[in-house]
Protein backbone atom coordinates (compact mmCIF):
# COMPACT_ATOMS: atom_id res chain seq x y z
CA UNK A 1 0.00 0.00 0.00
CA UNK A 2 1.29 3.42 -0.81
CA UNK A 3 0.68 6.51 1.26
CA UNK A 4 -1.45 9.18 -0.41
CA UNK A 5 0.29 12.58 -0.20
CA UNK A 6 -2.76 14.69 -1.09
CA UNK A 7 -4.29 16.55 1.85
CA UNK A 8 -7.58 15.31 3.19
CA UNK A 9 -10.76 17.41 3.26
CA UNK A 10 -10.30 18.73 6.84
CA UNK A 11 -6.73 19.76 6.04
CA UNK A 12 -7.90 21.60 2.93
CA UNK A 13 -10.64 23.41 4.82
CA UNK A 14 -8.19 24.49 7.54
CA UNK A 15 -5.77 25.77 4.90
CA UNK A 16 -8.58 27.64 3.11
CA UNK A 17 -9.76 29.16 6.41
CA UNK A 18 -6.26 30.38 7.24
CA UNK A 19 -5.91 31.93 3.78
CA UNK A 20 -9.29 33.60 4.13
CA UNK A 21 -8.41 34.87 7.62
CA UNK A 22 -5.13 36.30 6.36
CA UNK A 23 -6.91 38.04 3.50
CA UNK A 24 -9.52 39.50 5.85
CA UNK A 25 -6.81 40.75 8.22
CA UNK A 26 -4.98 42.46 5.36
CA UNK A 27 -8.19 44.09 4.19
CA UNK A 28 -9.03 45.25 7.72
CA UNK A 29 -5.53 46.69 8.21
CA UNK A 30 -5.74 48.49 4.85
CA UNK A 31 -9.15 49.92 5.76
CA UNK A 32 -7.91 51.17 9.14
CA UNK A 33 -4.88 52.82 7.53
CA UNK A 34 -6.98 54.55 4.88
CA UNK A 35 -9.54 55.73 7.44
CA UNK A 36 -6.85 57.00 9.77
CA UNK A 37 -5.32 59.04 6.97
CA UNK A 38 -8.55 60.74 5.91
CA UNK A 39 -11.12 60.50 8.70
CA UNK A 40 -8.87 61.34 11.65
CA UNK A 41 -7.31 64.40 10.06
CA UNK A 42 -10.06 66.87 11.11
CA UNK A 43 -9.95 65.66 14.71
CA UNK A 44 -6.17 66.01 14.83
CA UNK A 45 -6.40 69.55 13.46
CA UNK A 46 -8.36 70.82 16.47
CA UNK A 47 -6.35 72.82 18.93
CA UNK A 48 -6.93 71.54 22.47
CA UNK A 49 -10.71 71.36 22.59
CA UNK A 50 -10.73 70.38 26.28
CA UNK A 51 -8.91 73.49 27.47
CA UNK A 52 -10.97 75.81 25.32
CA UNK A 53 -14.26 74.57 26.80
CA UNK A 54 -15.69 76.66 29.60
CA UNK A 55 -16.32 74.24 32.47
CA UNK A 56 -14.85 71.00 31.14
CA UNK A 57 -11.42 71.18 32.87
CA UNK A 58 -13.00 71.83 36.26
CA UNK A 59 -15.52 69.03 35.66
CA UNK A 60 -12.70 66.60 34.87
CA UNK A 61 -10.80 67.66 38.00
CA UNK A 62 -13.94 67.28 40.13
CA UNK A 63 -14.71 63.86 38.68
CA UNK A 64 -11.17 62.66 39.34
CA UNK A 65 -11.25 63.99 42.92
CA UNK A 66 -14.63 62.34 43.51
CA UNK A 67 -13.54 58.95 42.16
CA UNK A 68 -10.30 59.10 44.15
CA UNK A 69 -12.20 59.91 47.35
CA UNK A 70 -14.66 57.08 46.68
CA UNK A 71 -11.75 54.71 46.05
CA UNK A 72 -10.14 55.62 49.38
CA UNK A 73 -13.45 55.21 51.20
CA UNK A 74 -13.91 51.87 49.42
CA UNK A 75 -10.46 50.80 50.58
CA UNK A 76 -11.35 51.64 54.18
CA UNK A 77 -14.61 49.68 53.94
CA UNK A 78 -12.96 46.64 52.33
CA UNK A 79 -10.10 46.74 54.84
CA UNK A 80 -12.43 46.88 57.83
CA UNK A 81 -14.76 44.21 56.44
CA UNK A 82 -11.86 41.87 55.73
CA UNK A 83 -10.44 42.47 59.21
CA UNK A 84 -13.83 41.71 60.77
CA UNK A 85 -14.28 38.55 58.74
CA UNK A 86 -10.71 37.51 59.53
CA UNK A 87 -11.45 37.66 63.27
CA UNK A 88 -14.21 35.07 62.90
CA UNK A 89 -12.39 32.83 60.42
CA UNK A 90 -10.73 29.70 61.76
CA UNK A 91 -9.44 28.25 58.50
CA UNK A 92 -5.83 29.38 57.77
CA UNK A 93 -6.42 29.24 54.01
CA UNK A 94 -9.34 31.65 54.30
CA UNK A 95 -7.21 33.98 56.43
CA UNK A 96 -4.49 33.95 53.76
CA UNK A 97 -7.10 34.73 51.11
CA UNK A 98 -8.42 37.66 53.14
CA UNK A 99 -4.90 39.01 53.62
CA UNK A 100 -4.31 38.74 49.86
CA UNK A 101 -7.56 40.60 49.27
CA UNK A 102 -6.53 43.36 51.68
CA UNK A 103 -3.15 43.71 49.93
CA UNK A 104 -4.87 43.85 46.56
CA UNK A 105 -7.22 46.58 47.78
CA UNK A 106 -4.26 48.56 49.13
CA UNK A 107 -2.39 48.27 45.83
CA UNK A 108 -5.46 49.48 43.95
CA UNK A 109 -5.83 52.50 46.24
CA UNK A 110 -2.14 53.40 45.90
CA UNK A 111 -2.43 53.24 42.11
CA UNK A 112 -5.59 55.32 42.21
CA UNK A 113 -3.99 58.01 44.34
CA UNK A 114 -0.70 58.02 42.39
CA UNK A 115 -2.12 58.14 38.85
CA UNK A 116 -3.42 61.70 38.94
CA UNK A 117 -0.26 63.43 40.12
CA UNK A 118 1.85 61.16 37.93
CA UNK A 119 -0.17 62.11 34.86
CA UNK A 120 -0.03 65.79 35.80
CA UNK A 121 3.75 65.79 36.18
CA UNK A 122 4.54 63.47 33.27
CA UNK A 123 1.95 65.16 31.04
CA UNK A 124 3.38 68.60 31.63
CA UNK A 125 6.90 67.30 30.99
CA UNK A 126 5.76 65.73 27.71
CA UNK A 127 3.59 68.78 26.99
CA UNK A 128 0.40 66.78 26.61
CA UNK A 129 -2.55 69.07 25.88
CA UNK A 130 -4.80 67.83 28.69
CA UNK A 131 -2.06 68.24 31.32
CA UNK A 132 -1.74 71.94 30.52
CA UNK A 133 -5.18 72.89 31.80
CA UNK A 134 -6.31 69.99 34.05
CA UNK A 135 -4.74 69.30 37.44
CA UNK A 136 -5.44 65.68 38.41
CA UNK A 137 -3.88 65.79 41.86
CA UNK A 138 -6.65 64.61 44.20
CA UNK A 139 -5.79 67.09 46.98
PDB file of C-alpha atoms in Angstrom:
ATOM      1  CA  UNK A   1       0.000   0.000   0.000  1.00  0.00           C
ATOM      2  CA  UNK A   2       1.290   3.417  -0.814  1.00  0.00           C
ATOM      3  CA  UNK A   3       0.682   6.508   1.257  1.00  0.00           C
ATOM      4  CA  UNK A   4      -1.449   9.178  -0.411  1.00  0.00           C
ATOM      5  CA  UNK A   5       0.289  12.577  -0.200  1.00  0.00           C
ATOM      6  CA  UNK A   6      -2.762  14.688  -1.087  1.00  0.00           C
ATOM      7  CA  UNK A   7      -4.290  16.555   1.846  1.00  0.00           C
ATOM      8  CA  UNK A   8      -7.584  15.314   3.185  1.00  0.00           C
ATOM      9  CA  UNK A   9     -10.761  17.408   3.256  1.00  0.00           C
ATOM     10  CA  UNK A  10     -10.303  18.728   6.838  1.00  0.00           C
ATOM     11  CA  UNK A  11      -6.729  19.762   6.040  1.00  0.00           C
ATOM     12  CA  UNK A  12      -7.902  21.596   2.928  1.00  0.00           C
ATOM     13  CA  UNK A  13     -10.642  23.413   4.821  1.00  0.00           C
ATOM     14  CA  UNK A  14      -8.185  24.492   7.544  1.00  0.00           C
ATOM     15  CA  UNK A  15      -5.773  25.770   4.898  1.00  0.00           C
ATOM     16  CA  UNK A  16      -8.583  27.636   3.110  1.00  0.00           C
ATOM     17  CA  UNK A  17      -9.759  29.164   6.405  1.00  0.00           C
ATOM     18  CA  UNK A  18      -6.256  30.380   7.239  1.00  0.00           C
ATOM     19  CA  UNK A  19      -5.906  31.934   3.777  1.00  0.00           C
ATOM     20  CA  UNK A  20      -9.288  33.602   4.128  1.00  0.00           C
ATOM     21  CA  UNK A  21      -8.412  34.869   7.623  1.00  0.00           C
ATOM     22  CA  UNK A  22      -5.127  36.301   6.363  1.00  0.00           C
ATOM     23  CA  UNK A  23      -6.909  38.037   3.501  1.00  0.00           C
ATOM     24  CA  UNK A  24      -9.518  39.500   5.846  1.00  0.00           C
ATOM     25  CA  UNK A  25      -6.810  40.746   8.217  1.00  0.00           C
ATOM     26  CA  UNK A  26      -4.978  42.456   5.362  1.00  0.00           C
ATOM     27  CA  UNK A  27      -8.195  44.093   4.192  1.00  0.00           C
ATOM     28  CA  UNK A  28      -9.026  45.251   7.717  1.00  0.00           C
ATOM     29  CA  UNK A  29      -5.533  46.692   8.214  1.00  0.00           C
ATOM     30  CA  UNK A  30      -5.740  48.487   4.853  1.00  0.00           C
ATOM     31  CA  UNK A  31      -9.152  49.923   5.762  1.00  0.00           C
ATOM     32  CA  UNK A  32      -7.910  51.171   9.141  1.00  0.00           C
ATOM     33  CA  UNK A  33      -4.881  52.815   7.531  1.00  0.00           C
ATOM     34  CA  UNK A  34      -6.977  54.552   4.884  1.00  0.00           C
ATOM     35  CA  UNK A  35      -9.544  55.734   7.437  1.00  0.00           C
ATOM     36  CA  UNK A  36      -6.845  56.998   9.773  1.00  0.00           C
ATOM     37  CA  UNK A  37      -5.323  59.044   6.970  1.00  0.00           C
ATOM     38  CA  UNK A  38      -8.545  60.736   5.914  1.00  0.00           C
ATOM     39  CA  UNK A  39     -11.121  60.499   8.699  1.00  0.00           C
ATOM     40  CA  UNK A  40      -8.868  61.336  11.647  1.00  0.00           C
ATOM     41  CA  UNK A  41      -7.312  64.399  10.060  1.00  0.00           C
ATOM     42  CA  UNK A  42     -10.064  66.868  11.111  1.00  0.00           C
ATOM     43  CA  UNK A  43      -9.950  65.663  14.714  1.00  0.00           C
ATOM     44  CA  UNK A  44      -6.173  66.010  14.832  1.00  0.00           C
ATOM     45  CA  UNK A  45      -6.398  69.551  13.456  1.00  0.00           C
ATOM     46  CA  UNK A  46      -8.362  70.815  16.471  1.00  0.00           C
ATOM     47  CA  UNK A  47      -6.348  72.823  18.932  1.00  0.00           C
ATOM     48  CA  UNK A  48      -6.928  71.543  22.465  1.00  0.00           C
ATOM     49  CA  UNK A  49     -10.707  71.355  22.590  1.00  0.00           C
ATOM     50  CA  UNK A  50     -10.731  70.377  26.275  1.00  0.00           C
ATOM     51  CA  UNK A  51      -8.913  73.492  27.472  1.00  0.00           C
ATOM     52  CA  UNK A  52     -10.968  75.807  25.315  1.00  0.00           C
ATOM     53  CA  UNK A  53     -14.257  74.571  26.803  1.00  0.00           C
ATOM     54  CA  UNK A  54     -15.687  76.663  29.604  1.00  0.00           C
ATOM     55  CA  UNK A  55     -16.321  74.243  32.471  1.00  0.00           C
ATOM     56  CA  UNK A  56     -14.850  71.004  31.144  1.00  0.00           C
ATOM     57  CA  UNK A  57     -11.415  71.178  32.867  1.00  0.00           C
ATOM     58  CA  UNK A  58     -12.995  71.827  36.264  1.00  0.00           C
ATOM     59  CA  UNK A  59     -15.516  69.032  35.665  1.00  0.00           C
ATOM     60  CA  UNK A  60     -12.696  66.600  34.867  1.00  0.00           C
ATOM     61  CA  UNK A  61     -10.801  67.659  38.001  1.00  0.00           C
ATOM     62  CA  UNK A  62     -13.935  67.282  40.132  1.00  0.00           C
ATOM     63  CA  UNK A  63     -14.711  63.859  38.683  1.00  0.00           C
ATOM     64  CA  UNK A  64     -11.168  62.661  39.345  1.00  0.00           C
ATOM     65  CA  UNK A  65     -11.251  63.988  42.920  1.00  0.00           C
ATOM     66  CA  UNK A  66     -14.627  62.337  43.507  1.00  0.00           C
ATOM     67  CA  UNK A  67     -13.537  58.951  42.163  1.00  0.00           C
ATOM     68  CA  UNK A  68     -10.297  59.103  44.153  1.00  0.00           C
ATOM     69  CA  UNK A  69     -12.197  59.909  47.348  1.00  0.00           C
ATOM     70  CA  UNK A  70     -14.663  57.078  46.683  1.00  0.00           C
ATOM     71  CA  UNK A  71     -11.748  54.712  46.045  1.00  0.00           C
ATOM     72  CA  UNK A  72     -10.137  55.619  49.379  1.00  0.00           C
ATOM     73  CA  UNK A  73     -13.450  55.205  51.201  1.00  0.00           C
ATOM     74  CA  UNK A  74     -13.910  51.874  49.416  1.00  0.00           C
ATOM     75  CA  UNK A  75     -10.459  50.797  50.575  1.00  0.00           C
ATOM     76  CA  UNK A  76     -11.353  51.639  54.179  1.00  0.00           C
ATOM     77  CA  UNK A  77     -14.606  49.676  53.945  1.00  0.00           C
ATOM     78  CA  UNK A  78     -12.963  46.641  52.332  1.00  0.00           C
ATOM     79  CA  UNK A  79     -10.096  46.739  54.839  1.00  0.00           C
ATOM     80  CA  UNK A  80     -12.428  46.880  57.834  1.00  0.00           C
ATOM     81  CA  UNK A  81     -14.762  44.213  56.445  1.00  0.00           C
ATOM     82  CA  UNK A  82     -11.856  41.867  55.726  1.00  0.00           C
ATOM     83  CA  UNK A  83     -10.442  42.467  59.206  1.00  0.00           C
ATOM     84  CA  UNK A  84     -13.830  41.714  60.769  1.00  0.00           C
ATOM     85  CA  UNK A  85     -14.285  38.545  58.735  1.00  0.00           C
ATOM     86  CA  UNK A  86     -10.706  37.514  59.526  1.00  0.00           C
ATOM     87  CA  UNK A  87     -11.449  37.663  63.268  1.00  0.00           C
ATOM     88  CA  UNK A  88     -14.212  35.069  62.900  1.00  0.00           C
ATOM     89  CA  UNK A  89     -12.395  32.826  60.423  1.00  0.00           C
ATOM     90  CA  UNK A  90     -10.732  29.696  61.761  1.00  0.00           C
ATOM     91  CA  UNK A  91      -9.443  28.253  58.501  1.00  0.00           C
ATOM     92  CA  UNK A  92      -5.833  29.377  57.771  1.00  0.00           C
ATOM     93  CA  UNK A  93      -6.424  29.241  54.008  1.00  0.00           C
ATOM     94  CA  UNK A  94      -9.337  31.654  54.300  1.00  0.00           C
ATOM     95  CA  UNK A  95      -7.214  33.982  56.430  1.00  0.00           C
ATOM     96  CA  UNK A  96      -4.490  33.949  53.756  1.00  0.00           C
ATOM     97  CA  UNK A  97      -7.097  34.728  51.112  1.00  0.00           C
ATOM     98  CA  UNK A  98      -8.416  37.655  53.145  1.00  0.00           C
ATOM     99  CA  UNK A  99      -4.898  39.015  53.622  1.00  0.00           C
ATOM    100  CA  UNK A 100      -4.310  38.744  49.864  1.00  0.00           C
ATOM    101  CA  UNK A 101      -7.561  40.597  49.273  1.00  0.00           C
ATOM    102  CA  UNK A 102      -6.527  43.364  51.680  1.00  0.00           C
ATOM    103  CA  UNK A 103      -3.147  43.709  49.935  1.00  0.00           C
ATOM    104  CA  UNK A 104      -4.868  43.851  46.557  1.00  0.00           C
ATOM    105  CA  UNK A 105      -7.223  46.581  47.780  1.00  0.00           C
ATOM    106  CA  UNK A 106      -4.263  48.558  49.134  1.00  0.00           C
ATOM    107  CA  UNK A 107      -2.388  48.267  45.828  1.00  0.00           C
ATOM    108  CA  UNK A 108      -5.455  49.485  43.949  1.00  0.00           C
ATOM    109  CA  UNK A 109      -5.834  52.497  46.242  1.00  0.00           C
ATOM    110  CA  UNK A 110      -2.142  53.395  45.896  1.00  0.00           C
ATOM    111  CA  UNK A 111      -2.426  53.238  42.115  1.00  0.00           C
ATOM    112  CA  UNK A 112      -5.591  55.323  42.210  1.00  0.00           C
ATOM    113  CA  UNK A 113      -3.989  58.014  44.342  1.00  0.00           C
ATOM    114  CA  UNK A 114      -0.702  58.021  42.392  1.00  0.00           C
ATOM    115  CA  UNK A 115      -2.119  58.137  38.852  1.00  0.00           C
ATOM    116  CA  UNK A 116      -3.416  61.698  38.937  1.00  0.00           C
ATOM    117  CA  UNK A 117      -0.256  63.431  40.121  1.00  0.00           C
ATOM    118  CA  UNK A 118       1.849  61.161  37.928  1.00  0.00           C
ATOM    119  CA  UNK A 119      -0.165  62.112  34.862  1.00  0.00           C
ATOM    120  CA  UNK A 120      -0.034  65.790  35.804  1.00  0.00           C
ATOM    121  CA  UNK A 121       3.751  65.786  36.180  1.00  0.00           C
ATOM    122  CA  UNK A 122       4.537  63.472  33.267  1.00  0.00           C
ATOM    123  CA  UNK A 123       1.954  65.157  31.041  1.00  0.00           C
ATOM    124  CA  UNK A 124       3.379  68.599  31.633  1.00  0.00           C
ATOM    125  CA  UNK A 125       6.899  67.296  30.987  1.00  0.00           C
ATOM    126  CA  UNK A 126       5.765  65.730  27.711  1.00  0.00           C
ATOM    127  CA  UNK A 127       3.589  68.778  26.986  1.00  0.00           C
ATOM    128  CA  UNK A 128       0.396  66.779  26.613  1.00  0.00           C
ATOM    129  CA  UNK A 129      -2.549  69.066  25.878  1.00  0.00           C
ATOM    130  CA  UNK A 130      -4.796  67.829  28.691  1.00  0.00           C
ATOM    131  CA  UNK A 131      -2.065  68.242  31.323  1.00  0.00           C
ATOM    132  CA  UNK A 132      -1.743  71.941  30.516  1.00  0.00           C
ATOM    133  CA  UNK A 133      -5.179  72.886  31.802  1.00  0.00           C
ATOM    134  CA  UNK A 134      -6.313  69.986  34.053  1.00  0.00           C
ATOM    135  CA  UNK A 135      -4.736  69.300  37.440  1.00  0.00           C
ATOM    136  CA  UNK A 136      -5.443  65.682  38.408  1.00  0.00           C
ATOM    137  CA  UNK A 137      -3.879  65.795  41.862  1.00  0.00           C
ATOM    138  CA  UNK A 138      -6.647  64.611  44.198  1.00  0.00           C
ATOM    139  CA  UNK A 139      -5.791  67.090  46.980  1.00  0.00           C
TER     140      UNK A 139
END
